[in-house]
mmCIF file of C-alpha atoms and ligand atoms in Angstrom:
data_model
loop_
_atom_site.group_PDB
_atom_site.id
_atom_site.type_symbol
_atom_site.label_atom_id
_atom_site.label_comp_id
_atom_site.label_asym_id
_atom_site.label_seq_id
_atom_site.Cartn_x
_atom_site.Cartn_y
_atom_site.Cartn_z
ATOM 1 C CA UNK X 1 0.000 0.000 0.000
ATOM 2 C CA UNK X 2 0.903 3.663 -0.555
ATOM 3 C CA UNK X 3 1.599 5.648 2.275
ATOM 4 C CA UNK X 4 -1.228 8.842 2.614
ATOM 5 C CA UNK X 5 1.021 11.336 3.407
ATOM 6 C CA UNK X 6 3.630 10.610 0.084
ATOM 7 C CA UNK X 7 3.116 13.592 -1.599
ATOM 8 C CA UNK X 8 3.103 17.592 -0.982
ATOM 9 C CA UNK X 9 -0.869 18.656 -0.295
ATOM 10 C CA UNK X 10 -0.793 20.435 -3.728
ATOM 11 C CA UNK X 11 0.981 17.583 -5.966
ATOM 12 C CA UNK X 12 -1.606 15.381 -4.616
ATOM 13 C CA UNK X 13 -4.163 17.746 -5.479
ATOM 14 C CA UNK X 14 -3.515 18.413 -8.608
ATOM 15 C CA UNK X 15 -2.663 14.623 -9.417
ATOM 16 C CA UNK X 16 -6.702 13.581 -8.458
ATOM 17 C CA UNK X 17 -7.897 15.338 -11.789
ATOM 18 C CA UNK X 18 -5.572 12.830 -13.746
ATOM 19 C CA UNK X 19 -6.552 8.989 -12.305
ATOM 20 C CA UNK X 20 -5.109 7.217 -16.083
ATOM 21 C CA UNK X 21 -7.398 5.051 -17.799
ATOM 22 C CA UNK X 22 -6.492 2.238 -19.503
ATOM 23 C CA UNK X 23 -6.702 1.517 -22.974
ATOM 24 C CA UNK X 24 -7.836 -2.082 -23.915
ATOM 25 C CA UNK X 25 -4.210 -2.811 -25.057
ATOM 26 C CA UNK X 26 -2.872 -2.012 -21.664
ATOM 27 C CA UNK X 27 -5.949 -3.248 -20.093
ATOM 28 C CA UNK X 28 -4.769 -6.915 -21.329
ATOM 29 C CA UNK X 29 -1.404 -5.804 -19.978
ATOM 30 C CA UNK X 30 -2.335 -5.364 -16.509
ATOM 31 C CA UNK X 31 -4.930 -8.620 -16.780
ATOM 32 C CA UNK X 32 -1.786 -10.760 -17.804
ATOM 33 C CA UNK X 33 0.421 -9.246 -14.657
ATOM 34 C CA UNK X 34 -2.380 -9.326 -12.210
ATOM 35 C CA UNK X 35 -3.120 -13.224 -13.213
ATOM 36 C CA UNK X 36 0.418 -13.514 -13.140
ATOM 37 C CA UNK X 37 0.992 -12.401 -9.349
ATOM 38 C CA UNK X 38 -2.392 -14.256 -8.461
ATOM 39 C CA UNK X 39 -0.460 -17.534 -9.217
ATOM 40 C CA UNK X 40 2.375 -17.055 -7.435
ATOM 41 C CA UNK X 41 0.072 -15.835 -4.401
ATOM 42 C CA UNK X 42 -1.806 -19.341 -4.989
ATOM 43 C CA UNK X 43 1.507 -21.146 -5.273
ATOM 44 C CA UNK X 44 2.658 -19.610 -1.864
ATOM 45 C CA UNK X 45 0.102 -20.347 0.188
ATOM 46 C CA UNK X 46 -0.442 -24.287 -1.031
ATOM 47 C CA UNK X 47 3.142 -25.088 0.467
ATOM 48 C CA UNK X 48 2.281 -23.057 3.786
ATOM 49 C CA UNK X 49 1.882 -25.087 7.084
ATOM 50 C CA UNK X 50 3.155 -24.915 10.809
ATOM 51 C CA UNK X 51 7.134 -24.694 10.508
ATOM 52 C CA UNK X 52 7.727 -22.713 7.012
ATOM 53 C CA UNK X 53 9.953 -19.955 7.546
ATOM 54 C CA UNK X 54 8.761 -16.555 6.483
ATOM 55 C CA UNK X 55 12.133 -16.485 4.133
ATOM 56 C CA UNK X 56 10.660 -19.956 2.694
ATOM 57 C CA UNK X 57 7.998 -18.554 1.439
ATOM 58 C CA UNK X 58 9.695 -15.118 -0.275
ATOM 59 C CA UNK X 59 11.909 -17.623 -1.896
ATOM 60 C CA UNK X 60 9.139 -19.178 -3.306
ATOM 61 C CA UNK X 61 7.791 -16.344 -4.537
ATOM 62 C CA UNK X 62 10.976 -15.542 -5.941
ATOM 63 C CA UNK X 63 10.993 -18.934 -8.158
ATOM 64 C CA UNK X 64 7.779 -19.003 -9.225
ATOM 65 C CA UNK X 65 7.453 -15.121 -10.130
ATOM 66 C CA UNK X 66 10.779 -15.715 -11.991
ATOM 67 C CA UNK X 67 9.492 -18.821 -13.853
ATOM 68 C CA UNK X 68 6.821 -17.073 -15.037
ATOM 69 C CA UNK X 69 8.763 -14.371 -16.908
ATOM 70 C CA UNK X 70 7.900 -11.948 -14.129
ATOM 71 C CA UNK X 71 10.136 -9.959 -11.837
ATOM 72 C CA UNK X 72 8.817 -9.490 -7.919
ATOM 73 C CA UNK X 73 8.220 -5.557 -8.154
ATOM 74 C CA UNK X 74 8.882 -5.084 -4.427
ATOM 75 C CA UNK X 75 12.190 -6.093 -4.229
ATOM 76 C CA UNK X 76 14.535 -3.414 -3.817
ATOM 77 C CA UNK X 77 11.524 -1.007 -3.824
ATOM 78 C CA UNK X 78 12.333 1.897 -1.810
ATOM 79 C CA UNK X 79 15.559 -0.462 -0.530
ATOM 80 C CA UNK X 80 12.615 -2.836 0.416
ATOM 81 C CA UNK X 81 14.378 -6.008 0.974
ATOM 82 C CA UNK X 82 12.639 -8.922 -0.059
ATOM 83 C CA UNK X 83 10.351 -9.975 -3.613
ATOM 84 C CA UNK X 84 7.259 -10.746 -0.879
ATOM 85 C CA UNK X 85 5.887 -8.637 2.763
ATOM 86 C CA UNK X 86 4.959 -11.014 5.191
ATOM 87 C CA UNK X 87 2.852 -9.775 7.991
ATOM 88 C CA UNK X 88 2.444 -12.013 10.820
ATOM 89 C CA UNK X 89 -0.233 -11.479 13.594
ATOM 90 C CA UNK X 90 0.162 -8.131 15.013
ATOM 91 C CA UNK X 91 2.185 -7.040 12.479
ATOM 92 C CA UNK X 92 0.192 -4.900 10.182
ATOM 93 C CA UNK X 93 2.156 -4.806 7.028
ATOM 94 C CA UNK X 94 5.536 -4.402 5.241
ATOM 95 C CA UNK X 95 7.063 -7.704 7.413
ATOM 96 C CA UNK X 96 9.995 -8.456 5.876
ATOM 97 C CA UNK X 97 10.372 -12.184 5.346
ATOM 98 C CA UNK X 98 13.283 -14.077 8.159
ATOM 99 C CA UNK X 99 15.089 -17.080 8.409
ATOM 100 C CA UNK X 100 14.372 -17.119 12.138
ATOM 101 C CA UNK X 101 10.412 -16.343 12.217
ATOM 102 C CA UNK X 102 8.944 -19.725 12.105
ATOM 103 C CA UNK X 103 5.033 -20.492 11.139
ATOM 104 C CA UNK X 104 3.118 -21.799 14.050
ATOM 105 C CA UNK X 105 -0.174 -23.302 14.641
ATOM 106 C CA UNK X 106 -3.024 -20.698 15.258
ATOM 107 C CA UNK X 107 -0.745 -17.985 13.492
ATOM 108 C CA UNK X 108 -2.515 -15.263 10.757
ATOM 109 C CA UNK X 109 0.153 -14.892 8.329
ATOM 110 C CA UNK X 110 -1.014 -11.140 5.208
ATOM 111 C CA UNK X 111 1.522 -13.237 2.361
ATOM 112 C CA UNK X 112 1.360 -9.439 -0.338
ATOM 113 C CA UNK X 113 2.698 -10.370 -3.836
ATOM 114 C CA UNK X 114 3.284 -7.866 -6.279
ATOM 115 C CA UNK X 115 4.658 -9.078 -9.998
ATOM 116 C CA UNK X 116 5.367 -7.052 -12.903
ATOM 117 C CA UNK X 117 5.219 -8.678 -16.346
ATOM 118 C CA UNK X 118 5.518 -6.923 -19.474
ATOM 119 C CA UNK X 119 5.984 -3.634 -18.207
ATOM 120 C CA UNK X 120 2.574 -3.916 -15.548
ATOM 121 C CA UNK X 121 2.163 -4.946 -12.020
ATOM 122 C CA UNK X 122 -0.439 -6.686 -10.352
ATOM 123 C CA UNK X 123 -0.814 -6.636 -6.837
ATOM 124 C CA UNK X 124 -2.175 -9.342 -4.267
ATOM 125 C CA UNK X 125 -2.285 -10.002 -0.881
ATOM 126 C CA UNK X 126 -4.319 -12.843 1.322
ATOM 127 C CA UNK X 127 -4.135 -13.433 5.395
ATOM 128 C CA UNK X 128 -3.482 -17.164 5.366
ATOM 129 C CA UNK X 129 -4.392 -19.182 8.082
ATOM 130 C CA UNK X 130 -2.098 -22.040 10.079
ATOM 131 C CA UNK X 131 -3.927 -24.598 11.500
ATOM 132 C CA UNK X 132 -7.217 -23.988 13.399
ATOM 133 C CA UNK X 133 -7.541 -20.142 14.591
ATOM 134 C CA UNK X 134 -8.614 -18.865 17.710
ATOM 135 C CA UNK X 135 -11.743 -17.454 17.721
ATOM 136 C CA UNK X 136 -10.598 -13.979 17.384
ATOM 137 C CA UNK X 137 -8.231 -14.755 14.915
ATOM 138 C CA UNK X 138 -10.705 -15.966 12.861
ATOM 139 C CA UNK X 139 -12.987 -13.197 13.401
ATOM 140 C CA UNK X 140 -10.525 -10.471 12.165
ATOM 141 C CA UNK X 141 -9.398 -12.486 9.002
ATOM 142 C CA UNK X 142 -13.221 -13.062 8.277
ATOM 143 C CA UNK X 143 -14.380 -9.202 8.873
ATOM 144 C CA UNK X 144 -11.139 -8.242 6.596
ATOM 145 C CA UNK X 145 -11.790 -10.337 3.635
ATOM 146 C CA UNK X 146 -15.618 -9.341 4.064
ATOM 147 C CA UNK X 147 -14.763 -5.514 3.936
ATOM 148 C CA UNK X 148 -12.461 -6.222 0.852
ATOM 149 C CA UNK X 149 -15.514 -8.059 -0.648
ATOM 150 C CA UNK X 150 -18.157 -5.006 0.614
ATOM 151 C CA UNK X 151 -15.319 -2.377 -0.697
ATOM 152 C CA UNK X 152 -15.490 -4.468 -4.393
ATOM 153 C CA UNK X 153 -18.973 -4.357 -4.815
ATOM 154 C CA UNK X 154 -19.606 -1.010 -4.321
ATOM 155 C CA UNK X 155 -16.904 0.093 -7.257
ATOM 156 C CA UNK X 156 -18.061 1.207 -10.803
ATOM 157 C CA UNK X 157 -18.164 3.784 -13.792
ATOM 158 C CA UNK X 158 -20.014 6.622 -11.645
ATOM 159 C CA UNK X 159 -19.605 5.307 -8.059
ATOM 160 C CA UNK X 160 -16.823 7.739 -6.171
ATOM 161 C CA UNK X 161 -13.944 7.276 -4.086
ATOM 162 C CA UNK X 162 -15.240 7.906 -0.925
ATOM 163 C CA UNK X 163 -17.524 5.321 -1.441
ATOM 164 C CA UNK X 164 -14.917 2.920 -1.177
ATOM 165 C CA UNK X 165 -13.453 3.407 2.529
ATOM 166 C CA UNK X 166 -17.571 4.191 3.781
ATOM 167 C CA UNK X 167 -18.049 0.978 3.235
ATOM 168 C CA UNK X 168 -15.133 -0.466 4.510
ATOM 169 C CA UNK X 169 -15.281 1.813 7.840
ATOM 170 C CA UNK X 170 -19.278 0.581 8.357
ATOM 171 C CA UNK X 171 -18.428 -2.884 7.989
ATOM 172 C CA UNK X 172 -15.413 -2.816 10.588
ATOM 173 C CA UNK X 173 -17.151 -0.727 13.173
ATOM 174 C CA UNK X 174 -20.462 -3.155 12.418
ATOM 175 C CA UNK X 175 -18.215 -6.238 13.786
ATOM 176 C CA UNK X 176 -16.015 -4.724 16.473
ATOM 177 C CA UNK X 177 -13.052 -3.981 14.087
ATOM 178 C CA UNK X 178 -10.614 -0.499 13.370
ATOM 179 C CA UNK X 179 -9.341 -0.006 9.937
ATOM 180 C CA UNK X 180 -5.849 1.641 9.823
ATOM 181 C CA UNK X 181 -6.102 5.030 8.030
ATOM 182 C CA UNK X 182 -1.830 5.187 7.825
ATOM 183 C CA UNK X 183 -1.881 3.285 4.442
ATOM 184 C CA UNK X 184 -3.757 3.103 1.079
ATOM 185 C CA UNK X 185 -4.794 1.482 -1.854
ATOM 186 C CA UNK X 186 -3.218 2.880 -4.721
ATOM 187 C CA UNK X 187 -3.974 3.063 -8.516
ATOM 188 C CA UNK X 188 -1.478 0.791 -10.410
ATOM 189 C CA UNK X 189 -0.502 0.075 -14.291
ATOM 190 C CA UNK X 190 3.009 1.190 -15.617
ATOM 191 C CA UNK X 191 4.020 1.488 -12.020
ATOM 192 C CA UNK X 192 3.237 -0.287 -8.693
ATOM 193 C CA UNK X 193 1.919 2.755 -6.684
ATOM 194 C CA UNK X 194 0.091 5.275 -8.962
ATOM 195 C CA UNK X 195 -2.186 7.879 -7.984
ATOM 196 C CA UNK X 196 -5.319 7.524 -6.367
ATOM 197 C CA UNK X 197 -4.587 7.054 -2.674
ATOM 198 C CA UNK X 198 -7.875 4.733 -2.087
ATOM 199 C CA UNK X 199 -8.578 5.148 1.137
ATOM 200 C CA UNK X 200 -10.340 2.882 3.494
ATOM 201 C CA UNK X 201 -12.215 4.958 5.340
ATOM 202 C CA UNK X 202 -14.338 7.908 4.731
ATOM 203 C CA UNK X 203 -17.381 9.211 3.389
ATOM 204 C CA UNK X 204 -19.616 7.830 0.518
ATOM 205 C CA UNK X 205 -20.479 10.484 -2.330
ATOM 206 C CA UNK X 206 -17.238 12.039 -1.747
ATOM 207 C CA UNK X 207 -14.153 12.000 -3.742
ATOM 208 C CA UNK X 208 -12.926 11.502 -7.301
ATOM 209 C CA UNK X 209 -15.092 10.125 -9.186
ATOM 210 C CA UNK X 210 -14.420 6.363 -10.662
ATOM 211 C CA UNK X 211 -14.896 5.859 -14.220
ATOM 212 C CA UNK X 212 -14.077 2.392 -16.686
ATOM 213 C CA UNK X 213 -10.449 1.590 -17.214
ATOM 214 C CA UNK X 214 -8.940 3.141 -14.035
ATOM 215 C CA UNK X 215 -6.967 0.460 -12.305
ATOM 216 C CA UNK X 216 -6.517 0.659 -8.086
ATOM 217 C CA UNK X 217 -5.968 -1.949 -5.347
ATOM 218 C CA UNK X 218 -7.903 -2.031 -2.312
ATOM 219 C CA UNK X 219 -6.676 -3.962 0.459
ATOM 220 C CA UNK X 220 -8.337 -2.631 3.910
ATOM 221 C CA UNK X 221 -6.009 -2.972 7.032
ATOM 222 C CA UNK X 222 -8.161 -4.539 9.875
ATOM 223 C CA UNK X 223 -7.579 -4.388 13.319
ATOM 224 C CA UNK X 224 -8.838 -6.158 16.521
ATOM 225 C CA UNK X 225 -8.080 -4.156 18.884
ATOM 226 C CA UNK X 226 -6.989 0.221 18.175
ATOM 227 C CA UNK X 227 -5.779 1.732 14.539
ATOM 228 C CA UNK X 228 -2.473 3.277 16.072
ATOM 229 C CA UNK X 229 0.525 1.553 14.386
ATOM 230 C CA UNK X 230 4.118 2.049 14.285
ATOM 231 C CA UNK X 231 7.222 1.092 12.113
ATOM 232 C CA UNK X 232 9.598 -0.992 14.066
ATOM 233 C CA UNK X 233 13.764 -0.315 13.800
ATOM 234 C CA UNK X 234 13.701 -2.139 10.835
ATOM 235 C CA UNK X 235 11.896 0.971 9.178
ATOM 236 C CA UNK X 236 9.886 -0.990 7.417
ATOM 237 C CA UNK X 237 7.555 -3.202 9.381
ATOM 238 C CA UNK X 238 4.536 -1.611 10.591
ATOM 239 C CA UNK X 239 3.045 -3.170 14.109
ATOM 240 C CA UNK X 240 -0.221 -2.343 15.791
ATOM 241 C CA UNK X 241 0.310 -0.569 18.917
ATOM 242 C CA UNK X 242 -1.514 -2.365 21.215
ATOM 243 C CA UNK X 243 -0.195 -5.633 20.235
ATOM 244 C CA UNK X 244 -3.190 -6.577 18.654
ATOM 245 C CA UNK X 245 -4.022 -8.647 15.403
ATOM 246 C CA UNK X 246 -4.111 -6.993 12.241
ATOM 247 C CA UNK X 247 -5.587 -8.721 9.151
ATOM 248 C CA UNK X 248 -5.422 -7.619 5.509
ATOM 249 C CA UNK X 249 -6.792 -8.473 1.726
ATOM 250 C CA UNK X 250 -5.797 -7.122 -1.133
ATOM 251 C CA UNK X 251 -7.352 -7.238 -4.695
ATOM 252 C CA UNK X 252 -6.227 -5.080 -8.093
ATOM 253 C CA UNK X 253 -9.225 -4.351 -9.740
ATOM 254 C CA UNK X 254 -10.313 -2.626 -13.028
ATOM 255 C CA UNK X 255 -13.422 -0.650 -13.220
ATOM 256 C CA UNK X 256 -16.189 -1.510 -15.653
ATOM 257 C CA UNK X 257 -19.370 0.436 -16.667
ATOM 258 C CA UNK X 258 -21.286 -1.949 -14.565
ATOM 259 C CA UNK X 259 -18.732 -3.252 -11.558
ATOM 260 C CA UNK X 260 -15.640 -4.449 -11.552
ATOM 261 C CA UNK X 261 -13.363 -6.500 -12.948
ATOM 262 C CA UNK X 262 -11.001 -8.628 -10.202
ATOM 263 C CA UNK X 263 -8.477 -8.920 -12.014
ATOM 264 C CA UNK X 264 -6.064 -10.739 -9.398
ATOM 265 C CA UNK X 265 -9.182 -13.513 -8.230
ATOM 266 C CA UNK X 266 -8.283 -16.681 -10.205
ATOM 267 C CA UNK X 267 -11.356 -18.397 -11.682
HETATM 268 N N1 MF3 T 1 2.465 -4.653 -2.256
HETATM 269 C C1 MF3 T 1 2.486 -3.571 -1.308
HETATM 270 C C2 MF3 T 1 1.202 -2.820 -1.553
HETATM 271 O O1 MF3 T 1 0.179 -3.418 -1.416
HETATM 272 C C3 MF3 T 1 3.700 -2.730 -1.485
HETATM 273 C C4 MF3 T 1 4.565 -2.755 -0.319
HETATM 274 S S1 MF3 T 1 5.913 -1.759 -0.619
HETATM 275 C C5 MF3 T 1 7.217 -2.682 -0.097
HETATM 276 O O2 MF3 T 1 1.130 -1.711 -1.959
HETATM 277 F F1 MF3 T 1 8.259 -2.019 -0.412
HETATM 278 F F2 MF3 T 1 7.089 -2.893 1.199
HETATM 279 F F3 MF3 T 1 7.223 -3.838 -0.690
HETATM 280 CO CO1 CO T 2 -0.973 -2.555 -2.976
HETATM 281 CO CO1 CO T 3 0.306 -5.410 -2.077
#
């Protein structure tokens, strides 16, 4: 995700009137990378059980994007240091896959893939379950996945912005749950993070408005417990501050005249 504060008040301003919309050329592009990282996601998370490594599974992803003719679009992003961020329990996102952080039973691991093929990047992420969950556990990974899925169906030609993060926010506060405002969706093509910042909370009706052939993620950060986070020494991964769980899915999608297309869900 794209941090909110990136950019200077009035780039950011003036950068809303110009959300780029696809052509159908380039909207075959962005299909082919977003079905590409989708398939390394998949890949990932059928070899995950209780002892992987963390650093397992970014080498995986490093194999798999690379036998696909893709290259991981994270690595080295920003110095980021790894192809794959994996976010375990309370951490929130950005984890940085370790030799020494072992999967255990009960643990949420957020596994984010980005790929970029052919000059486009498509952008995944899933919290993937070890084992049988606490209750809680499974609560948050439910609620997030459900507020990505509420967040999807509200997107088309004509809907705005803002409509995205209302209903995110109503959904969380519904079932007990904070969304993290510190991070956003972003729009994505030619580059990873592209203007808009989607955010995932807010106010329906407000906002740019969405029209067929802009491309965005969305990929709500939900939390158990408060929305404060902070970046550890690392200056990368971002922790709640509480200590609670954190949960997050993320889908690239491509707006139609009637919905959406998801273009990283595999058939
Ligand atoms: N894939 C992440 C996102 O959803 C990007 C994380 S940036 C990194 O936007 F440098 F941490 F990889
Ligand atoms: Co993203
Ligand atoms: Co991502």
């Amino acid at each position: 995700m794209s941090i909110g504060s990136e950019a200077p008040i009035d780039v950011m301003v003036a950068e809303k009137m110009a959300i780029e919309i696809l052509s159908p050329r380039e909207q075959v592009k962005l299909r082919r990378a977003a079905r590409c990282a989708a398939l390394t996601l998949a890949h990932v998370k059928s070899k995950l059980s209780a002892g992987v490594t963390t650093a397992e599974i970014d080498r995986w992803a490093r194999e798999h994007t690379k036998s696909s003719g893709a290259r991981p679009s994270q690595l080295g992003y920003k110095g980021f240091p790894a192809a794959v961020c994996t976010s375990r329990n309370a951490v929130v996102c950005h984890g940085i896959p370790r030799d020494d952080e072992v999967l255990g039973r009960g643990d949420i691991v957020n596994v984010d893939v980005t790929s970029e093929l052919d000059g486009f990047h498509g952008d995944l992420s899933e919290t993937i379950a070890i084992g049988a969950l606490s209750r809680e556990a499974a609560h948050g990974t439910d609620v997030s996945r459900r507020c990505l899925d509420a967040a999807i169906l509200v997107v088309r030609d004509g809907a705005r912005l803002g409509d995205i993060g209302a209903a995110i926010e109503a959904l969380a506060s519904r079932e007990g749950c904070s969304v993290v405002t510190d991070f956003d969706g972003h729009g994505i093509g030619r580059r990873m993070h592209m203007d808009p910042h989607v955010s995932h909370a807010g106010f329906a009706g407000t906002g740019a408005r969405l029209r067929a052939g802009m491309a965005f993620t969305i990929e709500p950060l939900i939390n158990l417990g408060s929305p404060a986070v902070r970046v550890l020494e690392d200056q990368w991964t971002v922790v709640t501050e509480d200590g609670s769980l954190s949960a997050q899915f993320e889908h690239t999608v491509l707006v139609t005249r009637e919905g959406c297309e998801v273009l990283t869900r595999l058939p």
